[in-house]
Coordinates of N, CA, C and O in Angstrom, one line a residue:
X1 N -19.8 -22.9 -13.7 CA -19.4 -21.6 -14.2 C -18.0 -21.6 -14.8 O -17.0 -22.2 -14.1
X2 N -17.9 -21.1 -15.9 CA -16.5 -21.3 -16.5 C -15.5 -20.1 -16.1 O -16.1 -19.2 -15.6
X3 N -14.3 -20.3 -16.5 CA -13.3 -19.2 -16.1 C -13.6 -17.9 -16.5 O -13.5 -16.9 -15.8
X4 N -14.0 -18.0 -17.9 CA -14.3 -16.6 -18.5 C -15.4 -15.8 -17.8 O -15.5 -14.7 -17.7
X5 N -16.5 -16.5 -17.5 CA -17.7 -16.0 -16.6 C -17.3 -15.6 -15.3 O -17.6 -14.5 -14.9
X6 N -16.4 -16.4 -14.4 CA -15.9 -16.0 -13.4 C -15.1 -14.6 -13.3 O -15.3 -13.7 -12.6
X7 N -14.3 -14.5 -14.4 CA -13.5 -13.3 -14.5 C -14.4 -12.1 -14.7 O -14.0 -11.1 -14.2
X8 N -15.3 -12.3 -15.5 CA -16.3 -11.2 -15.8 C -17.0 -10.8 -14.6 O -17.0 -9.4 -14.3
X9 N -17.4 -11.7 -13.7 CA -18.0 -11.2 -12.5 C -17.1 -10.8 -11.5 O -17.5 -9.6 -10.8
X10 N -16.0 -11.2 -11.3 CA -14.9 -10.7 -10.6 C -14.7 -9.2 -11.0 O -14.5 -8.3 -10.0
X11 N -14.5 -8.8 -12.1 CA -14.2 -7.6 -12.7 C -15.2 -6.7 -12.5 O -15.2 -5.5 -11.9
X12 N -16.6 -7.1 -12.5 CA -17.7 -6.5 -12.1 C -17.7 -6.1 -10.7 O -17.9 -4.9 -10.2
X13 N -17.5 -7.0 -9.9 CA -17.3 -6.8 -8.5 C -16.5 -5.9 -8.0 O -16.7 -4.7 -7.1
X14 N -15.3 -6.0 -8.5 CA -14.0 -5.0 -8.0 C -14.4 -3.5 -8.7 O -14.1 -2.6 -8.1
X15 N -15.0 -3.4 -9.8 CA -15.5 -2.1 -10.4 C -16.5 -1.4 -9.5 O -16.3 -0.3 -9.0
X16 N -17.5 -2.3 -9.2 CA -18.7 -1.8 -8.4 C -18.2 -1.4 -6.9 O -18.6 -0.3 -6.5
X17 N -17.4 -2.2 -6.4 CA -17.0 -2.0 -5.0 C -16.0 -0.9 -4.8 O -16.3 -0.1 -3.9
X18 N -15.2 -0.7 -5.7 CA -14.2 0.5 -5.7 C -13.2 0.3 -4.5 O -12.0 0.5 -4.8
X19 N -13.5 -0.1 -3.4 CA -12.4 -0.3 -2.2 C -11.9 -1.6 -2.6 O -12.5 -2.5 -3.2
X20 N -10.8 -1.9 -1.7 CA -10.2 -3.1 -1.8 C -11.2 -4.2 -1.3 O -12.0 -4.0 -0.3
X21 N -11.4 -5.4 -2.0 CA -12.2 -6.4 -1.6 C -11.4 -7.6 -1.4 O -10.6 -8.1 -2.0
X22 N -11.7 -8.2 -0.1 CA -10.9 -9.4 0.4 C -11.3 -10.6 -0.3 O -12.4 -10.8 -0.9
X23 N -10.3 -11.4 -0.5 CA -10.4 -12.6 -1.2 C -11.6 -13.6 -0.6 O -12.3 -14.2 -1.2
X24 N -11.5 -13.4 0.7 CA -12.6 -14.2 1.4 C -14.0 -13.8 1.0 O -14.9 -14.7 0.9
X25 N -14.3 -12.5 1.0 CA -15.5 -11.9 0.5 C -15.9 -12.5 -1.0 O -17.0 -12.9 -1.3
X26 N -14.9 -12.3 -2.0 CA -15.2 -12.6 -3.4 C -15.4 -14.2 -3.3 O -16.4 -14.6 -4.1
X27 N -14.7 -15.0 -2.6 CA -14.8 -16.4 -2.4 C -16.5 -16.8 -2.2 O -17.0 -17.6 -2.8
X28 N -16.8 -16.2 -1.1 CA -18.1 -16.4 -0.6 C -19.0 -16.0 -1.6 O -20.1 -16.8 -1.7
X29 N -18.9 -14.7 -2.2 CA -19.9 -14.4 -3.2 C -20.0 -15.5 -4.3 O -21.2 -15.7 -4.7
X30 N -18.9 -15.7 -4.8 CA -18.7 -16.8 -6.0 C -19.1 -18.1 -5.7 O -19.2 -18.8 -6.6
X31 N -18.8 -18.7 -4.3 CA -19.0 -19.8 -4.0 C -17.9 -20.6 -4.6 O -18.1 -21.9 -5.2
X32 N -16.5 -20.1 -4.6 CA -15.4 -20.9 -5.1 C -14.3 -20.7 -4.2 O -14.3 -19.9 -3.3
X33 N -13.7 -22.0 -3.9 CA -12.6 -22.1 -3.1 C -11.5 -21.0 -3.3 O -11.0 -20.6 -4.2
X34 N -10.9 -20.5 -2.1 CA -10.0 -19.4 -2.1 C -8.8 -19.6 -3.0 O -8.3 -18.8 -3.7
X35 N -8.3 -20.9 -2.9 CA -7.0 -21.4 -3.7 C -7.4 -21.1 -5.3 O -6.5 -20.6 -5.9
X36 N -8.3 -21.7 -5.6 CA -8.8 -21.5 -7.0 C -9.0 -20.2 -7.2 O -8.4 -19.5 -8.5
X37 N -9.6 -19.3 -6.5 CA -9.8 -18.0 -6.9 C -8.5 -17.3 -6.7 O -8.5 -16.3 -7.7
X38 N -7.7 -17.7 -5.8 CA -6.3 -16.9 -6.1 C -5.6 -17.1 -7.2 O -5.0 -16.2 -7.8
X39 N -5.7 -18.3 -7.9 CA -5.2 -18.6 -9.1 C -5.9 -17.8 -10.4 O -5.2 -17.3 -11.2
X40 N -7.1 -17.7 -10.2 CA -7.9 -16.9 -11.2 C -7.5 -15.3 -11.3 O -7.3 -14.9 -12.1
X41 N -7.3 -14.8 -9.9 CA -6.9 -13.4 -9.6 C -5.8 -13.2 -10.3 O -5.4 -12.3 -10.9
X42 N -4.7 -14.2 -10.0 CA -3.3 -13.9 -10.6 C -3.4 -14.0 -12.2 O -2.7 -13.3 -12.7
X43 N -4.2 -14.9 -12.7 CA -4.5 -15.1 -14.3 C -4.9 -13.4 -14.7 O -4.3 -13.0 -15.5
X44 N -5.8 -13.0 -14.0 CA -6.5 -11.6 -14.4 C -5.4 -10.7 -14.5 O -5.3 -9.9 -15.1
X45 N -4.6 -10.7 -13.3 CA -3.5 -9.5 -13.1 C -2.5 -9.7 -14.2 O -2.2 -8.7 -14.9
X46 N -2.2 -11.0 -14.6 CA -1.3 -11.2 -15.7 C -1.8 -10.7 -17.1 O -1.2 -10.1 -17.9
X47 N -3.2 -11.0 -17.4 CA -3.7 -10.7 -18.5 C -4.0 -9.2 -18.6 O -3.6 -8.6 -19.7
X48 N -4.1 -8.4 -17.5 CA -4.4 -7.1 -17.7 C -3.1 -6.3 -18.0 O -2.9 -5.5 -18.7
X49 N -1.9 -7.0 -17.3 CA -0.6 -6.5 -17.6 C -0.2 -6.8 -18.9 O 0.3 -5.9 -19.6
X50 N -0.3 -7.9 -19.5 CA 0.1 -8.5 -20.8 C -0.8 -7.6 -21.8 O 0.0 -7.1 -22.9
X51 N -1.9 -7.4 -21.7 CA -2.7 -6.5 -22.7 C -2.6 -5.0 -22.4 O -3.2 -4.4 -23.4
X52 N -1.8 -4.7 -21.4 CA -1.5 -3.2 -21.3 C -2.8 -2.5 -21.0 O -3.1 -1.3 -21.6
X53 N -3.9 -3.1 -20.3 CA -5.2 -2.6 -20.2 C -4.9 -1.2 -19.4 O -4.1 -1.0 -18.7
X54 N -5.8 -0.3 -19.5 CA -5.9 0.9 -18.8 C -6.0 1.0 -17.4 O -5.7 1.9 -16.6
X55 N -6.6 -0.2 -16.8 CA -7.0 -0.4 -15.5 C -6.0 -1.7 -15.2 O -5.8 -2.6 -16.1
X56 N -5.7 -1.9 -13.9 CA -5.2 -3.1 -13.4 C -5.6 -3.3 -12.1 O -6.3 -2.8 -11.5
X57 N -5.2 -4.8 -11.9 CA -5.9 -5.2 -10.5 C -4.7 -5.1 -9.6 O -3.5 -5.6 -9.9
X58 N -5.0 -4.4 -8.5 CA -3.9 -4.2 -7.5 C -4.3 -5.0 -6.3 O -5.1 -5.0 -5.8
X59 N -3.1 -5.8 -6.0 CA -3.2 -6.8 -4.6 C -2.5 -6.1 -3.5 O -1.5 -5.8 -3.6
X60 N -3.2 -6.1 -2.5 CA -2.6 -5.8 -1.2 C -3.0 -6.5 -0.3 O -4.0 -6.8 0.1
X61 N -2.0 -7.6 0.4 CA -2.3 -8.5 1.3 C -3.2 -9.4 0.6 O -3.1 -9.9 -0.6
X62 N -4.4 -9.8 1.1 CA -5.4 -10.5 0.5 C -6.5 -10.0 0.0 O -7.5 -10.5 -0.1
X63 N -6.3 -8.7 -0.3 CA -7.4 -8.0 -1.0 C -7.0 -7.4 -2.5 O -5.8 -7.4 -2.7
X64 N -8.0 -7.2 -3.1 CA -7.8 -6.8 -4.6 C -8.7 -5.5 -4.8 O -9.8 -5.2 -4.3
X65 N -8.2 -4.7 -5.8 CA -8.7 -3.5 -6.1 C -8.5 -3.1 -7.6 O -7.4 -3.4 -8.0
X66 N -9.7 -2.5 -8.3 CA -9.1 -1.9 -9.6 C -8.3 -0.5 -9.5 O -8.8 0.1 -8.6
X67 N -7.6 -0.4 -10.3 CA -6.9 1.0 -10.3 C -6.2 1.4 -11.5 O -6.3 0.3 -12.5
X68 N -6.0 2.4 -11.9 CA -5.4 2.9 -13.2 C -3.8 2.6 -13.3 O -3.3 2.4 -12.2
X69 N -3.5 2.4 -14.5 CA -2.0 2.1 -14.6 C -1.4 3.5 -14.3 O -1.5 4.5 -14.8
X70 N -0.3 3.4 -13.8 CA 0.5 4.5 -13.2 C 1.2 5.3 -14.3 O 1.3 6.4 -14.3
X71 N 1.5 4.6 -15.5 CA 2.1 5.2 -16.9 C 1.0 6.2 -17.4 O 1.3 6.9 -18.4
X72 N -0.2 6.0 -17.0 CA -1.3 6.9 -17.7 C -1.6 8.1 -16.9 O -2.5 8.9 -17.3
X73 N -0.8 8.3 -15.7 CA -1.0 9.4 -14.8 C -1.1 10.7 -15.6 O -2.1 11.6 -15.3
X74 N -0.3 11.0 -16.6 CA -0.3 12.5 -17.3 C -1.6 12.6 -17.9 O -2.1 13.6 -18.0
X75 N -2.2 11.8 -18.6 CA -3.3 11.8 -19.2 C -4.5 12.0 -18.3 O -5.4 12.7 -18.6
X76 N -4.6 11.3 -17.3 CA -5.7 11.1 -16.4 C -5.5 12.7 -15.6 O -6.7 13.2 -15.2
X77 N -4.4 13.3 -15.2 CA -4.3 14.4 -14.6 C -5.0 15.4 -15.3 O -5.5 16.4 -15.0
X78 N -4.8 15.7 -16.7 CA -5.3 16.4 -17.7 C -6.8 16.5 -17.6 O -7.5 17.6 -17.6
X79 N -7.5 15.4 -17.2 CA -9.0 15.2 -17.1 C -9.4 15.8 -15.8 O -10.5 16.4 -15.8
X80 N -8.7 15.9 -15.0 CA -9.3 16.2 -13.4 C -8.9 17.7 -13.3 O -7.9 18.2 -13.8
X81 N -9.6 18.2 -12.5 CA -9.3 19.7 -12.0 C -8.3 19.6 -11.2 O -8.0 18.8 -10.4
X82 N -7.3 20.5 -11.5 CA -6.1 20.6 -10.6 C -6.4 20.8 -9.2 O -7.2 21.6 -8.6
X83 N -6.0 19.7 -8.3 CA -6.3 19.9 -6.9 C -5.1 20.3 -6.1 O -3.9 19.7 -6.7
X84 N -5.1 20.9 -5.1 CA -3.8 21.1 -4.3 C -3.7 20.1 -3.3 O -4.4 19.9 -2.3
X85 N -2.6 19.1 -3.6 CA -2.2 18.2 -2.7 C -0.9 18.4 -2.3 O -0.1 18.8 -3.1
X86 N -0.9 18.5 -1.0 CA 0.3 18.7 -0.3 C 1.0 17.3 -0.2 O 0.5 16.1 0.2
X87 N 2.3 17.4 -0.7 CA 3.2 16.1 -0.4 C 3.5 16.0 0.9 O 3.4 16.8 1.7
X88 N 4.1 14.9 1.3 CA 4.5 14.7 2.6 C 5.8 15.4 2.7 O 6.8 15.5 1.8
X89 N 6.1 16.0 3.9 CA 7.3 16.6 4.3 C 8.5 15.7 4.4 O 8.3 14.4 4.8
X90 N 9.7 16.2 4.4 CA 10.8 15.4 4.6 C 10.6 14.8 5.9 O 11.1 13.4 6.1
X91 N 10.4 15.3 6.9 CA 10.1 14.9 8.4 C 9.1 13.8 8.3 O 9.3 12.6 9.0
X92 N 7.9 14.1 7.6 CA 7.0 13.0 7.7 C 7.5 11.6 6.9 O 7.2 10.6 7.4
X93 N 8.2 11.8 5.9 CA 8.7 10.7 5.1 C 9.8 10.2 6.1 O 9.8 8.9 6.1
X94 N 10.7 10.8 6.6 CA 11.7 10.1 7.5 C 10.9 9.2 8.7 O 11.2 8.1 8.9
X95 N 9.8 9.9 9.3 CA 9.2 9.2 10.2 C 8.5 8.0 9.7 O 8.5 6.9 10.4
X96 N 7.8 8.1 8.5 CA 7.3 7.0 7.9 C 8.2 5.9 7.9 O 7.9 4.7 7.9
X97 N 9.2 6.1 7.3 CA 10.5 5.3 7.0 C 10.7 4.3 8.3 O 10.8 3.1 8.2
X98 N 10.9 5.2 9.2 CA 11.3 4.4 10.7 C 10.0 3.6 11.0 O 10.3 2.5 11.3
X99 N 8.9 4.1 10.9 CA 7.7 3.2 11.3 C 7.4 2.1 10.4 O 7.5 0.8 11.1
X100 N 7.9 2.3 9.1 CA 7.6 0.9 8.2 C 8.7 -0.1 8.5 O 8.1 -1.3 8.5
X101 N 9.7 0.2 8.9 CA 10.9 -0.7 9.2 C 10.9 -1.2 10.4 O 11.5 -2.3 10.7
X102 N 10.5 -0.4 11.5 CA 10.6 -0.8 12.7 C 9.2 -1.0 13.6 O 9.1 -1.2 14.7
X103 N 8.2 -1.1 12.8 CA 6.8 -1.3 13.5 C 6.7 -2.7 14.2 O 7.3 -3.7 13.9
X104 N 5.9 -2.6 15.2 CA 5.3 -1.7 16.0 C 6.3 -0.9 16.7 O 7.2 -1.3 17.5
X105 N 6.1 0.5 16.7 CA 7.2 1.4 17.5 C 6.4 2.6 18.2 O 5.4 3.0 17.6
X106 N 7.1 3.0 19.2 CA 6.3 4.2 20.0 C 7.2 5.4 19.4 O 8.3 5.4 19.0
X107 N 6.5 6.6 19.6 CA 6.8 7.9 19.3 C 8.2 8.1 19.9 O 9.3 8.8 19.1
X108 N 8.6 7.9 21.1 CA 9.8 8.1 21.7 C 11.0 7.4 21.1 O 12.1 8.0 20.9
X109 N 10.7 6.2 20.5 CA 11.8 5.4 19.9 C 12.1 6.2 18.5 O 13.2 6.1 18.0
X110 N 11.0 6.6 17.8 CA 11.1 7.2 16.5 C 11.9 8.5 16.8 O 12.9 8.8 15.9
X111 N 11.6 9.4 17.7 CA 12.4 10.5 18.0 C 13.8 10.4 18.5 O 14.7 11.0 18.1
X112 N 14.1 9.2 19.1 CA 15.4 8.8 19.5 C 16.3 8.6 18.3 O 17.5 9.0 18.2
X113 N 15.6 7.9 17.1 CA 16.3 7.7 15.9 C 16.5 8.8 15.2 O 17.6 9.1 14.5
X114 N 15.4 9.8 15.0 CA 15.5 10.9 14.1 C 16.4 12.2 14.9 O 16.9 12.8 14.3
X115 N 16.4 12.2 16.3 CA 16.9 13.1 16.9 C 16.1 14.4 17.2 O 16.7 15.4 17.6
X116 N 15.0 14.2 16.8 CA 14.1 15.4 16.8 C 12.8 15.1 17.2 O 12.4 13.8 17.1
X117 N 11.9 16.1 17.6 CA 10.3 15.6 17.9 C 9.7 15.3 16.7 O 10.1 15.8 15.5
X118 N 8.7 14.5 16.7 CA 7.9 14.1 15.5 C 6.3 14.1 15.7 O 5.7 13.4 15.0
X119 N 5.9 15.1 16.5 CA 4.4 15.0 16.7 C 3.8 15.4 15.5 O 2.7 14.7 15.2
X120 N 4.2 16.5 14.8 CA 3.5 16.8 13.8 C 3.4 15.9 12.5 O 2.5 15.6 11.8
X121 N 4.6 15.3 12.2 CA 4.7 14.2 11.3 C 3.8 13.0 11.5 O 3.0 12.6 10.6
X122 N 3.8 12.7 12.8 CA 2.8 11.4 13.2 C 1.4 12.0 12.9 O 0.7 11.1 12.4
X123 N 1.3 13.1 13.4 CA -0.4 13.7 13.3 C -0.6 13.7 11.7 O -1.8 13.2 11.3
X124 N 0.3 14.1 10.8 CA -0.1 14.1 9.5 C -0.3 12.7 8.9 O -1.1 12.6 8.0
X125 N 0.6 11.8 9.2 CA 0.6 10.4 8.8 C -0.9 9.7 9.2 O -1.4 9.1 8.6
X126 N -1.1 10.0 10.4 CA -2.5 9.3 11.0 C -3.6 10.0 10.4 O -4.6 9.3 9.8
X127 N -3.6 11.5 10.0 CA -4.7 11.9 9.4 C -4.8 11.4 8.0 O -6.1 11.4 7.4
X128 N -3.7 11.2 7.2 CA -3.8 10.5 5.9 C -4.3 9.1 5.8 O -4.2 8.6 4.8
X129 N -4.3 8.5 7.0 CA -4.4 7.1 7.0 C -3.4 6.2 6.5 O -3.4 4.9 6.4
X130 N -2.1 6.9 6.6 CA -1.0 5.9 6.3 C -0.4 5.3 7.5 O 0.0 4.0 7.2
X131 N -0.4 5.8 8.7 CA -0.1 5.0 9.8 C -1.5 4.8 10.7 O -2.4 5.8 10.7
X132 N -1.2 4.1 11.8 CA -2.4 3.8 12.6 C -1.9 3.3 14.1 O -0.8 2.8 14.2
X133 N -2.6 3.7 15.0 CA -2.4 3.1 16.3 C -2.6 1.6 16.3 O -3.6 1.1 16.0
X134 N -1.6 0.8 16.6 CA -1.7 -0.6 16.6 C -1.7 -1.4 17.9 O -2.0 -2.4 18.0
X135 N -1.7 -0.6 18.9 CA -1.8 -1.1 20.3 C -0.9 0.0 21.2 O -0.7 1.2 20.8
X136 N -0.8 -0.6 22.4 CA -0.2 0.3 23.4 C 0.8 -0.5 24.1 O 0.7 -1.9 24.4
X137 N 1.9 0.1 24.4 CA 3.2 -0.8 25.1 C 2.7 -0.9 26.6 O 2.3 0.0 27.2
X138 N 3.2 -2.2 27.0 CA 2.8 -2.3 28.5 C 4.0 -1.8 29.5 O 4.8 -2.5 29.9
X139 N 3.9 -0.6 29.4 CA 4.9 0.1 30.5 C 4.3 1.4 30.8 O 3.2 1.9 30.5
X140 N 5.0 2.1 31.8 CA 4.4 3.4 32.5 C 4.1 4.3 31.4 O 4.6 4.5 30.4
X141 N 2.9 4.8 31.5 CA 2.4 5.8 30.4 C 1.7 5.1 29.4 O 1.0 5.7 28.4
X142 N 1.8 3.8 29.2 CA 1.2 3.0 28.2 C 1.2 3.7 26.8 O 0.3 4.1 26.2
X143 N 2.5 3.9 26.4 CA 2.7 4.8 24.9 C 2.2 4.1 23.9 O 2.0 2.9 23.8
X144 N 1.6 4.7 22.8 CA 1.1 4.2 21.7 C 2.0 3.6 20.6 O 3.2 4.2 20.3
X145 N 1.7 2.6 20.1 CA 2.5 1.8 19.1 C 1.9 2.2 17.9 O 0.6 1.9 17.7
X146 N 2.8 2.4 17.0 CA 2.4 2.9 15.4 C 2.9 1.9 14.4 O 3.8 1.2 14.7
X147 N 2.0 1.6 13.4 CA 2.3 0.7 12.4 C 1.6 1.4 11.1 O 0.7 2.2 11.1
X148 N 2.0 0.7 10.0 CA 1.7 1.2 8.8 C 0.3 0.5 8.4 O -0.2 -0.3 9.1
X149 N -0.5 1.0 7.4 CA -1.8 0.7 7.0 C -1.6 0.1 5.4 O -0.8 0.2 4.9
X150 N -2.8 -0.3 5.2 CA -3.1 -0.7 3.7 C -2.9 0.3 2.8 O -2.4 0.2 1.5
X151 N -3.4 1.6 3.2 CA -3.2 2.8 2.5 C -1.6 3.1 2.1 O -1.3 3.4 1.1
X152 N -0.8 2.8 3.2 CA 0.6 2.9 2.9 C 1.1 2.0 1.8 O 1.9 2.3 0.8
X153 N 0.6 0.6 1.8 CA 1.0 -0.4 1.0 C 0.5 0.2 -0.4 O 1.4 0.2 -1.6
X154 N -0.8 0.6 -0.6 CA -1.1 1.1 -2.0 C -0.4 2.3 -2.4 O 0.0 2.3 -3.6
X155 N -0.3 3.3 -1.5 CA 0.6 4.4 -2.0 C 1.8 4.1 -2.6 O 2.4 4.9 -3.4
X156 N 2.6 3.4 -2.0 CA 4.0 2.9 -2.3 C 4.0 1.7 -3.3 O 5.1 1.3 -3.7
X157 N 2.7 1.2 -3.9 CA 2.7 0.0 -4.8 C 3.3 -1.3 -4.2 O 4.0 -1.9 -5.0
X158 N 3.3 -1.5 -2.8 CA 3.5 -2.7 -2.2 C 2.4 -3.7 -2.1 O 1.3 -3.2 -1.7
X159 N 2.6 -5.0 -2.1 CA 1.7 -5.9 -1.9 C 1.7 -6.2 -0.4 O 0.5 -6.5 0.3
X160 N 2.8 -6.4 0.1 CA 2.9 -6.5 1.7 C 4.2 -5.9 2.1 O 5.0 -5.5 1.3
X161 N 4.4 -5.8 3.4 CA 5.6 -5.2 4.0 C 6.8 -6.0 3.5 O 8.0 -5.4 3.6
X162 N 6.6 -7.4 3.2 CA 7.8 -8.2 2.8 C 8.3 -7.6 1.5 O 9.6 -8.0 1.0
X163 N 7.7 -6.7 0.6 CA 8.0 -6.0 -0.5 C 8.9 -4.8 -0.3 O 9.5 -4.1 -1.3
X164 N 9.1 -4.4 0.9 CA 10.1 -3.2 1.3 C 11.3 -3.5 0.8 O 11.8 -4.8 1.1
X165 N 12.1 -2.8 0.3 CA 13.8 -3.0 0.1 C 14.3 -3.4 1.4 O 14.1 -2.7 2.3
X166 N 15.3 -4.3 1.4 CA 16.0 -4.5 2.5 C 16.6 -3.3 2.9 O 17.3 -2.6 2.3
X167 N 16.7 -3.1 4.4 CA 17.3 -1.7 4.9 C 18.9 -1.7 4.6 O 19.3 -0.8 4.2
X168 N 19.5 -3.0 4.6 CA 20.8 -2.9 4.3 C 21.0 -2.4 2.8 O 22.3 -1.5 2.8
X169 N 20.3 -2.6 2.0 CA 20.5 -2.2 0.6 C 20.4 -0.6 0.5 O 21.1 0.1 -0.3
X170 N 19.4 -0.1 1.2 CA 19.3 1.3 1.3 C 20.5 2.0 1.9 O 20.9 3.1 1.4
X171 N 21.0 1.4 3.0 CA 22.2 2.1 3.6 C 23.3 1.9 2.7 O 24.0 2.9 2.5
X172 N 23.5 0.7 2.1 CA 24.6 0.8 1.0 C 24.5 1.6 0.0 O 25.6 2.5 -0.3
X173 N 23.2 2.1 -0.7 CA 23.2 3.3 -1.6 C 23.4 4.6 -1.0 O 24.1 5.1 -1.7
X174 N 23.1 4.7 0.2 CA 23.4 6.1 0.8 C 24.9 6.1 0.8 O 25.5 7.2 0.6
X175 N 25.5 5.0 1.3 CA 27.1 5.0 1.6 C 27.8 5.4 0.2 O 28.6 6.0 0.2
X176 N 27.2 4.7 -0.9 CA 27.8 5.0 -2.2 C 27.6 6.2 -2.7 O 28.6 6.8 -3.3
X177 N 26.3 6.9 -2.5 CA 26.5 8.4 -2.8 C 27.3 9.3 -2.1 O 27.8 10.0 -2.9
X178 N 27.5 9.0 -0.9 CA 28.3 9.8 0.0 C 29.7 9.7 -0.5 O 30.6 10.6 -0.4
X179 N 30.0 8.3 -0.9 CA 31.6 8.2 -1.5 C 31.6 9.0 -2.7 O 32.8 9.3 -3.1
X180 N 30.7 9.0 -3.7 CA 30.8 9.4 -5.0 C 31.0 11.1 -4.8 O 31.7 11.6 -5.8
X181 N 30.5 11.7 -3.8 CA 30.5 13.2 -3.6 C 32.0 13.3 -3.2 O 32.7 14.1 -3.4

């Protein structure tokens, strides 16, 4: 099978599946080595970007999914009926930030950092599938350890947690804003 045919099949698989498709599954279906498939996937990502296609291939960890280009959002929004979507509250965003940078982390540690309770924020983040229970701490009460999910990565356009900006850069930016005021 030549590269052009493989790319066509991969595009069909991603379109049909809808959800993220693991490279191992694609490799198994196509009977192609994962390393070779990784190279083909990167070529496809580059081709879609170079040609400014209306869809793009989104990579999250070792999974791939088709999605629309973010810059086309305004036109897509006109097509769909307006839905009431609630944005995350500042409390939920603060809680999520702490979890993203400190995971796995327990609720009491999050509350110690924030200085306030975070039950509702955690409940909201779990309901939306942005965070999940990743285990329990081996101590009295066995508190829940929380971590982020692939939904978190997709929502924030990250391939992996390594793509989070360094915390030091964020602190420096905040300090610069405070100095300018």
